[in-house]
């Protein structure tokens, strides 16, 4: 055991206590005021200066004084509007709000990583510690717009997400696409209301909605290659007031997810296909429709070189071959906004433990994590930073471009 691992294990109780404090006091996106205060107080006690960005975001920079690149380490801060169903001592005290995605763990790990790195002062460049608000609704863009990636200019980024679908003790570091792009839609289908006994006098939006839900599946099964993951899901349908009344409108909401660049310039164009099919199905049923599309996330794509570097780091922490795995998911993450602008790597830290009853999915009211893995997350941040600076000369994106 070297001095880094020994120091992190000495701080294990502190990591867990921080995580539980955050868990008990969850706050929604851009409302993380007490969370930001707790983060700032911890960093100030370490001797860091901090700045606020995007209302509740907190940023601190460790400058070694040595020339070298700047690495960004990022944790998200926001909780979810979910009533907690766990029976634990650190259960949420904020009614209807819960850390059901692991952001409490991310903040705790990054704070303690900042402490260990501050004590070591070995890095050959700069490290930006970023605590980002409102990840669930793309808070990263707000921080970028306010200049997060400048002064000093960020050269690369690393993020870690605890992940209960992966067993505790394993870590997933995967090159290329790892999380999905996400477009959210809302469709209002307009028909003509009437009596269910004389449907010929009405234009039924319910039958149009039923047909649309079925027909839209041809996009992912018939129009886009099955080798290119695409998922279109309806999560809400609302219409009607009584069993014998044909309503004049039906509202549908859902999501379009994809593991490839899915914008209007892409070959697949999943959202554009969705709009086309929806309009034509509604027209077939003599209805019209209003379609709203909300672009929430782009696919999260790991940089090949940063991924290789992170896997090398993980070998020192997870020495068994079957502990370092690959993972992809259609869930979305706005770390993608960083990794689309600078080389980045996003890592999944296994946090599920069926023997302990910790196997609820993310965004579930009984979501929890195996806290035993938290020191390994801290170690990935710390060793990842050391390795980034130590091996920076082999990273092509840091080399001067030929003219």
PDB file of C-alpha atoms in Angstrom, residues 52-204:
ATOM      1  CA  UNK A  52     -19.524  30.587  -7.966  1.00  0.00           C
ATOM      2  CA  UNK A  53     -20.789  29.903 -11.464  1.00  0.00           C
ATOM      3  CA  UNK A  54     -24.206  29.108 -12.924  1.00  0.00           C
ATOM      4  CA  UNK A  55     -25.897  30.359  -9.750  1.00  0.00           C
ATOM      5  CA  UNK A  56     -24.973  27.481  -7.447  1.00  0.00           C
ATOM      6  CA  UNK A  57     -21.923  25.880  -9.077  1.00  0.00           C
ATOM      7  CA  UNK A  58     -18.581  25.931  -7.265  1.00  0.00           C
ATOM      8  CA  UNK A  59     -15.133  25.934  -8.881  1.00  0.00           C
ATOM      9  CA  UNK A  60     -11.698  25.753  -7.247  1.00  0.00           C
ATOM     10  CA  UNK A  61      -8.318  25.564  -8.958  1.00  0.00           C
ATOM     11  CA  UNK A  62      -5.141  23.882  -7.715  1.00  0.00           C
ATOM     12  CA  UNK A  63      -2.124  25.516  -9.349  1.00  0.00           C
ATOM     13  CA  UNK A  64       1.166  23.714  -8.794  1.00  0.00           C
ATOM     14  CA  UNK A  65       3.090  26.709 -10.075  1.00  0.00           C
ATOM     15  CA  UNK A  66       4.693  24.416 -12.624  1.00  0.00           C
ATOM     16  CA  UNK A  67       4.079  24.700 -16.364  1.00  0.00           C
ATOM     17  CA  UNK A  68       1.735  22.098 -17.695  1.00  0.00           C
ATOM     18  CA  UNK A  69      -1.805  21.420 -18.889  1.00  0.00           C
ATOM     19  CA  UNK A  70      -5.046  21.921 -16.979  1.00  0.00           C
ATOM     20  CA  UNK A  71      -7.210  18.945 -16.018  1.00  0.00           C
ATOM     21  CA  UNK A  72     -10.843  19.347 -14.967  1.00  0.00           C
ATOM     22  CA  UNK A  73     -12.334  16.944 -12.403  1.00  0.00           C
ATOM     23  CA  UNK A  74     -16.110  17.210 -12.206  1.00  0.00           C
ATOM     24  CA  UNK A  75     -18.887  16.204  -9.805  1.00  0.00           C
ATOM     25  CA  UNK A  76     -22.598  17.002 -10.137  1.00  0.00           C
ATOM     26  CA  UNK A  77     -24.676  18.432  -7.272  1.00  0.00           C
ATOM     27  CA  UNK A  78     -28.416  18.227  -7.899  1.00  0.00           C
ATOM     28  CA  UNK A  79     -30.992  15.824  -6.484  1.00  0.00           C
ATOM     29  CA  UNK A  80     -34.311  14.616  -7.913  1.00  0.00           C
ATOM     30  CA  UNK A  81     -37.990  15.320  -7.122  1.00  0.00           C
ATOM     31  CA  UNK A  82     -38.484  11.830  -5.657  1.00  0.00           C
ATOM     32  CA  UNK A  83     -39.734  10.996  -2.125  1.00  0.00           C
ATOM     33  CA  UNK A  84     -37.148   8.714  -0.516  1.00  0.00           C
ATOM     34  CA  UNK A  85     -38.331   5.232   0.515  1.00  0.00           C
ATOM     35  CA  UNK A  86     -35.100   4.063   2.172  1.00  0.00           C
ATOM     36  CA  UNK A  87     -35.100   3.370   5.915  1.00  0.00           C
ATOM     37  CA  UNK A  88     -31.630   4.669   6.737  1.00  0.00           C
ATOM     38  CA  UNK A  89     -30.247   7.051   9.348  1.00  0.00           C
ATOM     39  CA  UNK A  90     -29.245   9.507   6.650  1.00  0.00           C
ATOM     40  CA  UNK A  91     -32.619   9.551   4.888  1.00  0.00           C
ATOM     41  CA  UNK A  92     -33.524  12.811   3.116  1.00  0.00           C
ATOM     42  CA  UNK A  93     -35.011  15.453   5.409  1.00  0.00           C
ATOM     43  CA  UNK A  94     -36.312  17.475   2.465  1.00  0.00           C
ATOM     44  CA  UNK A  95     -39.798  16.256   1.632  1.00  0.00           C
ATOM     45  CA  UNK A  96     -40.204  14.983  -1.908  1.00  0.00           C
ATOM     46  CA  UNK A  97     -36.523  15.456  -2.803  1.00  0.00           C
ATOM     47  CA  UNK A  98     -33.866  12.744  -2.856  1.00  0.00           C
ATOM     48  CA  UNK A  99     -30.356  12.000  -4.073  1.00  0.00           C
ATOM     49  CA  UNK A 100     -31.521   9.087  -6.196  1.00  0.00           C
ATOM     50  CA  UNK A 101     -28.705   9.167  -8.745  1.00  0.00           C
ATOM     51  CA  UNK A 102     -25.488   9.197  -6.728  1.00  0.00           C
ATOM     52  CA  UNK A 103     -24.555  12.854  -7.001  1.00  0.00           C
ATOM     53  CA  UNK A 104     -24.095  12.938  -3.213  1.00  0.00           C
ATOM     54  CA  UNK A 105     -21.318  10.359  -3.607  1.00  0.00           C
ATOM     55  CA  UNK A 106     -19.731  12.264  -6.486  1.00  0.00           C
ATOM     56  CA  UNK A 107     -19.410  15.442  -4.427  1.00  0.00           C
ATOM     57  CA  UNK A 108     -17.952  13.571  -1.449  1.00  0.00           C
ATOM     58  CA  UNK A 109     -15.385  11.770  -3.600  1.00  0.00           C
ATOM     59  CA  UNK A 110     -14.251  14.928  -5.389  1.00  0.00           C
ATOM     60  CA  UNK A 111     -13.942  16.938  -2.161  1.00  0.00           C
ATOM     61  CA  UNK A 112     -11.703  14.349  -0.559  1.00  0.00           C
ATOM     62  CA  UNK A 113      -9.739  14.004  -3.803  1.00  0.00           C
ATOM     63  CA  UNK A 114      -9.152  17.761  -3.666  1.00  0.00           C
ATOM     64  CA  UNK A 115      -7.882  17.351  -0.110  1.00  0.00           C
ATOM     65  CA  UNK A 116      -5.431  14.590  -1.016  1.00  0.00           C
ATOM     66  CA  UNK A 117      -4.193  16.406  -4.126  1.00  0.00           C
ATOM     67  CA  UNK A 118      -3.782  19.647  -2.168  1.00  0.00           C
ATOM     68  CA  UNK A 119      -1.672  17.823   0.407  1.00  0.00           C
ATOM     69  CA  UNK A 120       0.437  16.124  -2.259  1.00  0.00           C
ATOM     70  CA  UNK A 121       1.035  19.174  -4.471  1.00  0.00           C
ATOM     71  CA  UNK A 122       2.752  16.900  -6.989  1.00  0.00           C
ATOM     72  CA  UNK A 123       0.835  17.756 -10.192  1.00  0.00           C
ATOM     73  CA  UNK A 124       2.832  19.377 -12.968  1.00  0.00           C
ATOM     74  CA  UNK A 125       0.053  21.722 -14.049  1.00  0.00           C
ATOM     75  CA  UNK A 126      -3.379  22.886 -12.902  1.00  0.00           C
ATOM     76  CA  UNK A 127      -6.469  21.046 -11.701  1.00  0.00           C
ATOM     77  CA  UNK A 128      -9.954  22.555 -11.789  1.00  0.00           C
ATOM     78  CA  UNK A 129     -12.361  21.012  -9.302  1.00  0.00           C
ATOM     79  CA  UNK A 130     -15.847  21.601 -10.677  1.00  0.00           C
ATOM     80  CA  UNK A 131     -19.046  21.065  -8.718  1.00  0.00           C
ATOM     81  CA  UNK A 132     -21.778  21.428 -11.296  1.00  0.00           C
ATOM     82  CA  UNK A 133     -25.442  22.216 -10.603  1.00  0.00           C
ATOM     83  CA  UNK A 134     -28.480  20.911 -12.426  1.00  0.00           C
ATOM     84  CA  UNK A 135     -26.968  17.969 -14.275  1.00  0.00           C
ATOM     85  CA  UNK A 136     -30.447  16.510 -14.778  1.00  0.00           C
ATOM     86  CA  UNK A 137     -31.325  19.405 -17.084  1.00  0.00           C
ATOM     87  CA  UNK A 138     -28.028  20.317 -18.740  1.00  0.00           C
ATOM     88  CA  UNK A 139     -26.437  22.669 -16.227  1.00  0.00           C
ATOM     89  CA  UNK A 140     -23.054  22.083 -17.857  1.00  0.00           C
ATOM     90  CA  UNK A 141     -23.926  24.410 -20.744  1.00  0.00           C
ATOM     91  CA  UNK A 142     -24.619  27.237 -18.308  1.00  0.00           C
ATOM     92  CA  UNK A 143     -21.172  26.856 -16.738  1.00  0.00           C
ATOM     93  CA  UNK A 144     -19.518  26.653 -20.152  1.00  0.00           C
ATOM     94  CA  UNK A 145     -21.335  29.819 -21.263  1.00  0.00           C
ATOM     95  CA  UNK A 146     -19.979  31.574 -18.162  1.00  0.00           C
ATOM     96  CA  UNK A 147     -16.399  30.672 -19.090  1.00  0.00           C
ATOM     97  CA  UNK A 148     -15.709  27.506 -17.101  1.00  0.00           C
ATOM     98  CA  UNK A 149     -13.343  26.096 -19.708  1.00  0.00           C
ATOM     99  CA  UNK A 150     -11.217  29.253 -19.783  1.00  0.00           C
ATOM    100  CA  UNK A 151      -8.897  31.114 -17.380  1.00  0.00           C
ATOM    101  CA  UNK A 152      -7.123  28.768 -17.070  1.00  0.00           C
ATOM    102  CA  UNK A 153      -7.994  26.971 -20.272  1.00  0.00           C
ATOM    103  CA  UNK A 154      -9.067  23.389 -19.603  1.00  0.00           C
ATOM    104  CA  UNK A 155      -7.237  20.792 -21.701  1.00  0.00           C
ATOM    105  CA  UNK A 156      -9.022  17.599 -20.611  1.00  0.00           C
ATOM    106  CA  UNK A 157     -11.732  16.381 -18.240  1.00  0.00           C
ATOM    107  CA  UNK A 158     -12.604  13.387 -16.085  1.00  0.00           C
ATOM    108  CA  UNK A 159     -15.905  12.482 -14.450  1.00  0.00           C
ATOM    109  CA  UNK A 160     -16.953   9.511 -12.322  1.00  0.00           C
ATOM    110  CA  UNK A 161     -20.479   8.171 -11.818  1.00  0.00           C
ATOM    111  CA  UNK A 162     -21.401   5.562  -9.210  1.00  0.00           C
ATOM    112  CA  UNK A 163     -23.460   2.921 -11.004  1.00  0.00           C
ATOM    113  CA  UNK A 164     -25.647   0.334  -9.242  1.00  0.00           C
ATOM    114  CA  UNK A 165     -26.182  -1.878 -12.335  1.00  0.00           C
ATOM    115  CA  UNK A 166     -22.462  -2.695 -11.965  1.00  0.00           C
ATOM    116  CA  UNK A 167     -21.344  -4.716  -8.940  1.00  0.00           C
ATOM    117  CA  UNK A 168     -19.360  -2.959  -6.260  1.00  0.00           C
ATOM    118  CA  UNK A 169     -15.679  -3.660  -6.779  1.00  0.00           C
ATOM    119  CA  UNK A 170     -15.810  -3.252 -10.556  1.00  0.00           C
ATOM    120  CA  UNK A 171     -15.233  -0.238 -12.756  1.00  0.00           C
ATOM    121  CA  UNK A 172     -16.263   0.439 -16.349  1.00  0.00           C
ATOM    122  CA  UNK A 173     -14.020   2.499 -18.623  1.00  0.00           C
ATOM    123  CA  UNK A 174     -15.125   2.375 -22.248  1.00  0.00           C
ATOM    124  CA  UNK A 175     -13.868   4.213 -25.347  1.00  0.00           C
ATOM    125  CA  UNK A 176     -16.335   5.857 -27.712  1.00  0.00           C
ATOM    126  CA  UNK A 177     -20.071   6.325 -27.006  1.00  0.00           C
ATOM    127  CA  UNK A 178     -20.990   5.454 -23.405  1.00  0.00           C
ATOM    128  CA  UNK A 179     -24.223   7.383 -22.744  1.00  0.00           C
ATOM    129  CA  UNK A 180     -27.075   8.364 -24.995  1.00  0.00           C
ATOM    130  CA  UNK A 181     -28.147  11.570 -26.638  1.00  0.00           C
ATOM    131  CA  UNK A 182     -31.580  12.674 -25.479  1.00  0.00           C
ATOM    132  CA  UNK A 183     -34.399  14.606 -27.120  1.00  0.00           C
ATOM    133  CA  UNK A 184     -37.665  14.961 -25.197  1.00  0.00           C
ATOM    134  CA  UNK A 185     -40.940  15.397 -27.088  1.00  0.00           C
ATOM    135  CA  UNK A 186     -44.464  16.558 -26.383  1.00  0.00           C
ATOM    136  CA  UNK A 187     -47.216  15.963 -28.945  1.00  0.00           C
ATOM    137  CA  UNK A 188     -50.721  17.375 -28.793  1.00  0.00           C
ATOM    138  CA  UNK A 189     -53.057  15.555 -31.198  1.00  0.00           C
ATOM    139  CA  UNK A 190     -56.121  17.601 -32.151  1.00  0.00           C
ATOM    140  CA  UNK A 191     -59.338  15.936 -33.283  1.00  0.00           C
ATOM    141  CA  UNK A 192     -63.015  16.723 -32.907  1.00  0.00           C
ATOM    142  CA  UNK A 193     -64.881  15.768 -29.747  1.00  0.00           C
ATOM    143  CA  UNK A 194     -68.149  13.881 -29.719  1.00  0.00           C
ATOM    144  CA  UNK A 195     -70.269  11.024 -28.321  1.00  0.00           C
ATOM    145  CA  UNK A 196     -68.825   7.504 -28.249  1.00  0.00           C
ATOM    146  CA  UNK A 197     -72.182   6.239 -29.527  1.00  0.00           C
ATOM    147  CA  UNK A 198     -71.827   8.169 -32.788  1.00  0.00           C
ATOM    148  CA  UNK A 199     -68.068   8.182 -33.498  1.00  0.00           C
ATOM    149  CA  UNK A 200     -68.680   8.984 -37.172  1.00  0.00           C
ATOM    150  CA  UNK A 201     -69.575  12.530 -36.144  1.00  0.00           C
ATOM    151  CA  UNK A 202     -66.258  13.029 -34.363  1.00  0.00           C
ATOM    152  CA  UNK A 203     -62.563  12.849 -35.222  1.00  0.00           C
ATOM    153  CA  UNK A 204     -61.044  10.606 -32.587  1.00  0.00           C
TER     154      UNK A 204
END
